Coordinates of N, CA and C in Angstrom, one line a residue:
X1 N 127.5 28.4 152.4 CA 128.8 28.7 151.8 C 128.7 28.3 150.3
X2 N 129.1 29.1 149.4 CA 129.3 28.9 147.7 C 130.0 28.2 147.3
X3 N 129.7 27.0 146.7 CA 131.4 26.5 146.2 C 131.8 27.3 145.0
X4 N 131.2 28.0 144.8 CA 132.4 29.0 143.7 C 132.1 30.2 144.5
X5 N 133.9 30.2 144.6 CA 134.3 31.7 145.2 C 134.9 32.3 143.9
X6 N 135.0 33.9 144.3 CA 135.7 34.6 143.4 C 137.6 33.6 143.1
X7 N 137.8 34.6 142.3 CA 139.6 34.0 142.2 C 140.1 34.7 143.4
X8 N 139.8 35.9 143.9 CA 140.3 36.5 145.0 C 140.5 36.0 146.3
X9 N 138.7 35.2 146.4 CA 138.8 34.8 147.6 C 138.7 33.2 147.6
X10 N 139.0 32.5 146.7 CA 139.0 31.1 147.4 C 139.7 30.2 146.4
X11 N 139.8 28.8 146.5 CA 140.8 28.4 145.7 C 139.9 27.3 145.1
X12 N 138.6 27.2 145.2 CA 137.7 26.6 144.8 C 137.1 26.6 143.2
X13 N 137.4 27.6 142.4 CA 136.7 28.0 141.1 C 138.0 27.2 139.9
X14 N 138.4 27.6 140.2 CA 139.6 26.8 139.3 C 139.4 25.1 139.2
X15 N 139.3 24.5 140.3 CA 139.5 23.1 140.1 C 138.0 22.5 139.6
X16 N 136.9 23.5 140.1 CA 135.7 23.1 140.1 C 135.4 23.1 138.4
X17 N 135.8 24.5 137.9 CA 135.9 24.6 136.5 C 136.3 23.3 135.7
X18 N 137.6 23.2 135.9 CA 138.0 22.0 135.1 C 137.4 20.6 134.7
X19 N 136.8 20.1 136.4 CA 135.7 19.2 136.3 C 134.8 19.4 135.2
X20 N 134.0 20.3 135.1 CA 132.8 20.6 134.9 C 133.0 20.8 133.2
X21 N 134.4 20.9 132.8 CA 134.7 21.2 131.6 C 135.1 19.7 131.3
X22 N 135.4 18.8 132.0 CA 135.6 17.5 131.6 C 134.6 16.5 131.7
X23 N 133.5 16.4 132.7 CA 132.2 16.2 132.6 C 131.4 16.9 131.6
X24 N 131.0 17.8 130.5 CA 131.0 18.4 129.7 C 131.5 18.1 128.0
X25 N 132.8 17.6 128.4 CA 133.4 17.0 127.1 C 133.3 15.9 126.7
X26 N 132.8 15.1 128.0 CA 132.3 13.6 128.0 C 131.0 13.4 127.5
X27 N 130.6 14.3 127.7 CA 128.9 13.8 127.1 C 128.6 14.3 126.1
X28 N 129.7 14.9 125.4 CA 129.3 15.7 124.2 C 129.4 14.5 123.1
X29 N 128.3 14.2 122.3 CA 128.1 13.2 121.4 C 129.1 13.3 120.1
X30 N 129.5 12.1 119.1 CA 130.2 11.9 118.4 C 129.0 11.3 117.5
X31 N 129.4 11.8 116.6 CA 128.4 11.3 115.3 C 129.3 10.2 115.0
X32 N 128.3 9.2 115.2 CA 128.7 7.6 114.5 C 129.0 7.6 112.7
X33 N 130.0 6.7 112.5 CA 130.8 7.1 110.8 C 129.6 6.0 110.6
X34 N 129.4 6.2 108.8 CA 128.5 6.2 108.5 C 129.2 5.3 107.5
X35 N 128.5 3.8 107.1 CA 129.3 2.2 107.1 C 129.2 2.7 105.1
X36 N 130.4 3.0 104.6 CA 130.3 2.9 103.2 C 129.9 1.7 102.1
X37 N 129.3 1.5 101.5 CA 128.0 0.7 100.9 C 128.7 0.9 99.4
X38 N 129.5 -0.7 98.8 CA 130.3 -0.8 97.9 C 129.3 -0.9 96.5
X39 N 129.1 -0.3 96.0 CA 128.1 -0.7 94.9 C 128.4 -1.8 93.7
X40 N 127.7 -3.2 93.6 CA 128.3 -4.2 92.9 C 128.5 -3.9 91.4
X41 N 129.4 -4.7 91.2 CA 129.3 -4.4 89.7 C 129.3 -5.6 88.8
X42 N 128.4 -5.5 88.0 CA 128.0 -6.1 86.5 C 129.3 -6.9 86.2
X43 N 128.7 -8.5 86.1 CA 130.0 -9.2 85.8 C 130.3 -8.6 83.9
X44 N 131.4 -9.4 83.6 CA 131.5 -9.0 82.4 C 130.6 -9.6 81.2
X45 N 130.3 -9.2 79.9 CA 129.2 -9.3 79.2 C 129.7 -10.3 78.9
X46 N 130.7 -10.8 77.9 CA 131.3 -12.0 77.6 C 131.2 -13.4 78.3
X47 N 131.8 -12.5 79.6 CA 131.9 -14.3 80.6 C 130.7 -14.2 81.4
X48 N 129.4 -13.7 81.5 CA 128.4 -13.7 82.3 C 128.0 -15.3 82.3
X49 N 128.0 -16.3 83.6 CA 127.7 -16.9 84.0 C 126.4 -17.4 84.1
X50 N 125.4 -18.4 83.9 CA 124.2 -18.3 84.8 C 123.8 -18.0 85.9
X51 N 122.8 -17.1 86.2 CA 122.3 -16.8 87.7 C 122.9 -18.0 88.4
X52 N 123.2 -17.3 89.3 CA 123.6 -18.1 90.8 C 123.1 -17.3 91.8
X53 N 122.9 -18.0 93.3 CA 122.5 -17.2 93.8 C 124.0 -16.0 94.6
X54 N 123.7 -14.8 94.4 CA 124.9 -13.8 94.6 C 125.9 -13.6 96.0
X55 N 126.6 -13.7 95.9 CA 127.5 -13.9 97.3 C 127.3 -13.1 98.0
X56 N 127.7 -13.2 99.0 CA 126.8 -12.3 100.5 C 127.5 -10.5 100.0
X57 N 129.1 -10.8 99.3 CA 129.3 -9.4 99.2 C 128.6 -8.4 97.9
X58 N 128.3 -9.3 97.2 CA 127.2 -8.7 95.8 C 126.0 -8.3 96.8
X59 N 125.4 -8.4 97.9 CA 124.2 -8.4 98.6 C 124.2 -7.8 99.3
X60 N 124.1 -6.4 99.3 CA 124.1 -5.6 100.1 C 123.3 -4.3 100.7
X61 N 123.4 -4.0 101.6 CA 122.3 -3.2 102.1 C 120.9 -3.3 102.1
X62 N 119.8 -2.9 101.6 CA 118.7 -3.3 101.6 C 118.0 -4.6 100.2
X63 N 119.4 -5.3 99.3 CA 119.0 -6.2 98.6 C 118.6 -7.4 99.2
X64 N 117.4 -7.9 98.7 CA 116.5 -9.3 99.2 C 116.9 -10.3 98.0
X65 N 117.3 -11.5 98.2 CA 117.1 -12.5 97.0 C 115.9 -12.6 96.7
X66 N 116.0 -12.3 95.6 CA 114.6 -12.7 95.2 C 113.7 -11.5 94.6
X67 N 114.1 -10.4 95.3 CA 113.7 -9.2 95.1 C 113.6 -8.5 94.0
X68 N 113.3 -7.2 93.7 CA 113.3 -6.5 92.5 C 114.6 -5.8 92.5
X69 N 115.1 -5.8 93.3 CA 116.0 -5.0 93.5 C 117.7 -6.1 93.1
X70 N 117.3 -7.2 93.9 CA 118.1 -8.2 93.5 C 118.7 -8.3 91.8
X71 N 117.2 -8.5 91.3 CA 117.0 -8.8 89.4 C 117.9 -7.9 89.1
X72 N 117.3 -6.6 89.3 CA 118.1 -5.0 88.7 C 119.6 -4.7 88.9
X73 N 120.0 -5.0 90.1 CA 121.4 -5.1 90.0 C 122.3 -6.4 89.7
X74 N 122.0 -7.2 90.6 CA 123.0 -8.4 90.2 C 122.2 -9.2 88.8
X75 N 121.4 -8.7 88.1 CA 120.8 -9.6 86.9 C 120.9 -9.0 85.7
X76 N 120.3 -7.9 85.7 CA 120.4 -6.9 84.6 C 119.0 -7.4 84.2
X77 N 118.3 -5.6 83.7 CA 116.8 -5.8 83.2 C 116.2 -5.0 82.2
X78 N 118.1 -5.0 81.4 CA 117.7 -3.8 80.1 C 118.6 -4.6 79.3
X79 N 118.2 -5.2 77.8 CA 119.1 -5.3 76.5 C 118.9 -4.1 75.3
X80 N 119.6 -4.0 74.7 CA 119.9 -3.2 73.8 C 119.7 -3.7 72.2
X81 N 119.8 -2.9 71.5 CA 119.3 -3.0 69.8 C 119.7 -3.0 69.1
X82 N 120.0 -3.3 67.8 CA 120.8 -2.4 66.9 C 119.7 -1.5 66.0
X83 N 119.6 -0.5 65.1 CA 118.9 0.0 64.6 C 118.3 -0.6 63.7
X84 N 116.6 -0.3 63.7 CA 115.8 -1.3 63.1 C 115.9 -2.9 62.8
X85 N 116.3 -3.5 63.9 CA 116.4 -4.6 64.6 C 115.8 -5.3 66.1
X86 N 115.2 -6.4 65.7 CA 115.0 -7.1 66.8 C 115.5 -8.1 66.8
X87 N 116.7 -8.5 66.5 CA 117.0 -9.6 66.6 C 118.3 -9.7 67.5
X88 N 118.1 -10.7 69.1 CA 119.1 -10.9 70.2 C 120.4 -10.5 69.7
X89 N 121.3 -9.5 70.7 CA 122.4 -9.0 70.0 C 123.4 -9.9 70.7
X90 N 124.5 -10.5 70.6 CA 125.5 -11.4 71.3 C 126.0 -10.7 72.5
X91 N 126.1 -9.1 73.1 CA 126.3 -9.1 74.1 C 125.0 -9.0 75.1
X92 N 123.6 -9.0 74.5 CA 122.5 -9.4 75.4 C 122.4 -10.7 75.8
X93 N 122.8 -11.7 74.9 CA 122.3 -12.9 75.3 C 122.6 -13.4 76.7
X94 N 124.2 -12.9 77.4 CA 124.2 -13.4 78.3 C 123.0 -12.4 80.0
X95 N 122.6 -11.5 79.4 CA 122.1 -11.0 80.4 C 120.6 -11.2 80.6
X96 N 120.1 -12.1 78.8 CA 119.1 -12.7 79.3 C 119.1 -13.7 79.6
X97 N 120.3 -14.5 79.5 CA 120.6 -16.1 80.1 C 120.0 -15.9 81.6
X98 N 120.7 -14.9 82.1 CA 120.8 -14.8 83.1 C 119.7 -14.6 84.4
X99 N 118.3 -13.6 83.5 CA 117.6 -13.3 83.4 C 116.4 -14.9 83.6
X100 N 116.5 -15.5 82.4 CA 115.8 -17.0 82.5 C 116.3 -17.8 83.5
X101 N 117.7 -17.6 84.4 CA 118.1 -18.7 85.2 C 117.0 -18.1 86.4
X102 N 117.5 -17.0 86.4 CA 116.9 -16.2 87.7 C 115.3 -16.3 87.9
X103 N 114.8 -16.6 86.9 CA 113.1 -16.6 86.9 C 112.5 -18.1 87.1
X104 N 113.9 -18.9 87.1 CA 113.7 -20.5 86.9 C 113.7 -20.7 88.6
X105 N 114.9 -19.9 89.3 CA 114.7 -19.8 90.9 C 113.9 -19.4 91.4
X106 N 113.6 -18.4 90.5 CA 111.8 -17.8 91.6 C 110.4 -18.1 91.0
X107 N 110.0 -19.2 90.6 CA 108.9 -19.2 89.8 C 107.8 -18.8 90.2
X108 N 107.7 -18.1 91.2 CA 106.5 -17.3 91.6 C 106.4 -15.8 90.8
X109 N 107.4 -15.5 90.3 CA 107.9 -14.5 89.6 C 106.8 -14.4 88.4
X110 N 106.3 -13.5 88.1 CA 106.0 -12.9 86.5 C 106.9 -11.6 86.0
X111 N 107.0 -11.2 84.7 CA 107.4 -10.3 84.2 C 106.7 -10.3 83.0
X112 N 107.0 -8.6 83.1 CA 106.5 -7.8 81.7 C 107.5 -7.1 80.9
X113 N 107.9 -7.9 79.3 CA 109.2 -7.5 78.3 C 108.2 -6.6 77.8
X114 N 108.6 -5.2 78.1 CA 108.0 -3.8 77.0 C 109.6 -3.7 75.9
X115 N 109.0 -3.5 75.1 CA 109.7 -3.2 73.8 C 109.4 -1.6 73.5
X116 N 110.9 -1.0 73.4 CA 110.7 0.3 72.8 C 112.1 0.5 71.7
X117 N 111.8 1.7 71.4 CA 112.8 2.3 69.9 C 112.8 3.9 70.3
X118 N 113.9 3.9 69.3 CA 114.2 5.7 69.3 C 113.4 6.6 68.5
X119 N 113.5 7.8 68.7 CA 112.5 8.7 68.2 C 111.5 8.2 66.5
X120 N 113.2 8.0 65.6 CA 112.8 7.9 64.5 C 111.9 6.9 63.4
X121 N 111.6 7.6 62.9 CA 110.1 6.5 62.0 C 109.0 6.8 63.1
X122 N 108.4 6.4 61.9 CA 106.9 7.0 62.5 C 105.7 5.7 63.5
X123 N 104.8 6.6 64.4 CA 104.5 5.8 66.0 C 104.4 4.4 65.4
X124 N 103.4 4.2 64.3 CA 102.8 2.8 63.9 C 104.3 1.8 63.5
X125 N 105.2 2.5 63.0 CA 106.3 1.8 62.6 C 106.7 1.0 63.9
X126 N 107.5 2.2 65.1 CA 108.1 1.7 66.1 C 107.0 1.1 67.2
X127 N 105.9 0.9 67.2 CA 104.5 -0.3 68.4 C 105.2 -1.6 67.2
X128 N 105.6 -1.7 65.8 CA 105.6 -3.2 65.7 C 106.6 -3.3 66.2
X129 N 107.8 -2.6 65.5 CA 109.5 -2.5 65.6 C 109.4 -3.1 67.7
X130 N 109.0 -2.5 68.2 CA 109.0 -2.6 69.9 C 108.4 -4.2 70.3
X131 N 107.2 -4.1 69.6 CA 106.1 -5.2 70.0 C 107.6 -6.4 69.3
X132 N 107.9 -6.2 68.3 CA 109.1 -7.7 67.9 C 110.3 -7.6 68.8
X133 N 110.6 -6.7 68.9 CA 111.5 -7.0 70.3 C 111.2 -7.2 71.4
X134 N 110.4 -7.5 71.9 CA 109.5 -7.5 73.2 C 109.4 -9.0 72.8
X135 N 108.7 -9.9 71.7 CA 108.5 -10.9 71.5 C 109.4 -11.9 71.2
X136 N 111.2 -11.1 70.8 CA 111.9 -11.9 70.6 C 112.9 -12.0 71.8
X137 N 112.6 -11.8 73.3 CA 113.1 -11.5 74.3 C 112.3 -12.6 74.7
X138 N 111.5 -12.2 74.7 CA 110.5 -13.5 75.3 C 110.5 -15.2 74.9
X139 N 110.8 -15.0 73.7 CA 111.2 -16.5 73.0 C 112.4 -17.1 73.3
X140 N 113.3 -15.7 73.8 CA 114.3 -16.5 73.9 C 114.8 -17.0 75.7
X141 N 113.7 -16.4 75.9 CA 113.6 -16.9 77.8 C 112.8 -18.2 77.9
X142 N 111.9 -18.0 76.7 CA 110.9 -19.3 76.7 C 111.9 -20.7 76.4
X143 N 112.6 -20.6 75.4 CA 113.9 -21.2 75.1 C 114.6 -22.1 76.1
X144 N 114.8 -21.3 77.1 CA 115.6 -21.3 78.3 C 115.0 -21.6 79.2
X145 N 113.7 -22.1 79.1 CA 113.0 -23.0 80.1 C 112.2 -22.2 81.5
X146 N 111.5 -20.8 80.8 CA 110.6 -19.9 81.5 C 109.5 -20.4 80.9
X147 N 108.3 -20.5 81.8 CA 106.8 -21.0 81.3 C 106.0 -19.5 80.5
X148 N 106.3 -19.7 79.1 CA 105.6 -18.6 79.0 C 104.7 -17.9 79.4
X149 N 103.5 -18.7 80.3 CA 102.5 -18.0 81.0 C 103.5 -17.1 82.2
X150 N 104.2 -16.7 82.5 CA 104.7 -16.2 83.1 C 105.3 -14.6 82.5
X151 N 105.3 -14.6 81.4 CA 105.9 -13.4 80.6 C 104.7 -13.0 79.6
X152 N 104.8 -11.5 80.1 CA 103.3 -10.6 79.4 C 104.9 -10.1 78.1
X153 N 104.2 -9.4 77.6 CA 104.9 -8.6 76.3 C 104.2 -7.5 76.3
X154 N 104.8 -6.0 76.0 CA 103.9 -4.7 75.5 C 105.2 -3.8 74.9
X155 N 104.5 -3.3 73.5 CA 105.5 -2.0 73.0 C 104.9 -1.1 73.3
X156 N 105.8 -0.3 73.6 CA 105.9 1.3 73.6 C 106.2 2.2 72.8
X157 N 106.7 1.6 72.0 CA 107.2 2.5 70.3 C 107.8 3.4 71.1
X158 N 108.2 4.3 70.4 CA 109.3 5.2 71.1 C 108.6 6.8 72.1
X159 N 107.2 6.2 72.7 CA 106.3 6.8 73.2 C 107.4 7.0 74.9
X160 N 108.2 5.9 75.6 CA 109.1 5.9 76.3 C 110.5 5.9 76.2
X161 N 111.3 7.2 76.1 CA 112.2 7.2 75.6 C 113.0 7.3 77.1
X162 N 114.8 6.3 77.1 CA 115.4 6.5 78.4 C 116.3 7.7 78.5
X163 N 116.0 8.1 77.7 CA 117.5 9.0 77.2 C 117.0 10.1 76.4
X164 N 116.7 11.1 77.2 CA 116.3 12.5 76.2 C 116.8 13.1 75.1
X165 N 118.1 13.0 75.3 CA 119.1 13.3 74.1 C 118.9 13.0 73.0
X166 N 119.5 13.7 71.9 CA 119.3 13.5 70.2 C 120.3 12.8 69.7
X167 N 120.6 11.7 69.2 CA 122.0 11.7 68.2 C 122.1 10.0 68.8
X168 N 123.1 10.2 67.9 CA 123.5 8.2 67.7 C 123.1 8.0 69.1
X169 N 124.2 8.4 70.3 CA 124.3 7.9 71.3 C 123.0 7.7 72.1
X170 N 122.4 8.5 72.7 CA 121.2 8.9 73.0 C 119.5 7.8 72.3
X171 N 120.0 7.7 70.9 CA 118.7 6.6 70.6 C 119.7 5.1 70.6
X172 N 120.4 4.7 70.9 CA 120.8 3.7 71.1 C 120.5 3.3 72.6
X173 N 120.3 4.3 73.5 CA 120.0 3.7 74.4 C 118.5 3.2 74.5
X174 N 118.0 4.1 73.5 CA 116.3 3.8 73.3 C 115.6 2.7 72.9
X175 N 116.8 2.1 72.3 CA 116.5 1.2 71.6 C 116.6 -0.1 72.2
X176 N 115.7 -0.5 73.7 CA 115.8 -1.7 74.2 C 114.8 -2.5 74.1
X177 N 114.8 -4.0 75.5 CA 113.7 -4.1 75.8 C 114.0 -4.0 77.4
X178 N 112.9 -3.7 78.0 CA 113.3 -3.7 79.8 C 112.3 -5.1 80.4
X179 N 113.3 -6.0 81.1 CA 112.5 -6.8 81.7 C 111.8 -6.2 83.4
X180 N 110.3 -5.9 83.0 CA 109.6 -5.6 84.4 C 109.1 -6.5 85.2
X181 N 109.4 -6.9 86.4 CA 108.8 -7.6 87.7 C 107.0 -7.4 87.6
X182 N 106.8 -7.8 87.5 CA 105.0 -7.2 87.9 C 104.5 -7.9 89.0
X183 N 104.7 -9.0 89.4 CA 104.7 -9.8 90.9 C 105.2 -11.1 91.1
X184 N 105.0 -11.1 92.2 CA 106.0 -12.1 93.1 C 107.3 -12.6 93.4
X185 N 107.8 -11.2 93.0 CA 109.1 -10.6 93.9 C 109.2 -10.5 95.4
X186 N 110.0 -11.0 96.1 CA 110.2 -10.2 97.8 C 110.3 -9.2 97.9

């Protein structure tokens, strides 16, 4: 005997159906929501505090203390210039305050300060122009109680530019120094 009969001849297909359409709807998968990931933001330049270590909600998703990943967001690892200048601008100093506390918690840490500049003046000009910003980043971490052997220095002259664009805006961005991890990060 069939358990499905026609509709004509049995009273079997109708209720069988239903089942089978509710067993069916039950196992049909639901894509799990996908957990939104708040991206921290940069205390303010003025009141930037010394490194501390960052609160569980600054720390998130695949950030490690200690890490490179750590430095780059919750530390900051780019200061800025003014034109044909190397000399520490008042709203960098707190991010390399910040920068020397942080290096003072991980002293397994090295970094490398590359110094770069914008397009303009010529290569030999901007390797010194870079190489003095590179060195005046450095002195002032040394300052702040980082063991110099710990901090390499290299210019770039404007051979690495961040910002392809032409005009005020554009070389001002060029015009930094970037602090690089080179080891003993987590």
């Amino acid at each position: 005997m069939s358990l499905f009969r026609s509709a004509s001849s049995g009273r079997l297909t109708l209720p069988l159906l239903a089942v089978a359409a509710t067993v069916l709807g039950a196992c049909a998968s639901h894509p799990k929501p996908t957990p939104s990931i708040a991206q921290p933001t940069a205390p303010p330049m003025a009141q930037a505090p010394a490194y501390a270590a960052p609160p569980p909600e600054a720390v998130q998703g695949a950030t490690l203390p200690g890490s490179v990943r750590d430095f780059v967001v919750n530390v900051g690892d780019r200061v800025y210039f003014d034109l044909d200048q190397f000399a520490i601008r008042a709203d960098a100093q707190p991010i390399l305050a910040n920068q020397a506390a942080w290096l003072e918690r991980y002293p397994e840490v090295h970094v490398r300060i590359e110094g770069n500049c914008d397009e303009r003046g010529t290569r030999e000009y901007n390797f010194a122009l870079g190489a003095r910003r590179a060195n005046s980043v450095k002195e002032f971490m040394v300052n702040h109680g980082v063991d110099p052997a710990r901090i390499a220095t290299v210019s770039y002259g404007k051979e690495r530019p961040i910002d392809p664009g032409t005009g005020e805006e554009a070389w001002s961005h060029d015009r930094n120094a970037h602090t690089d991890i080179i080891s003993g990060a987590r």
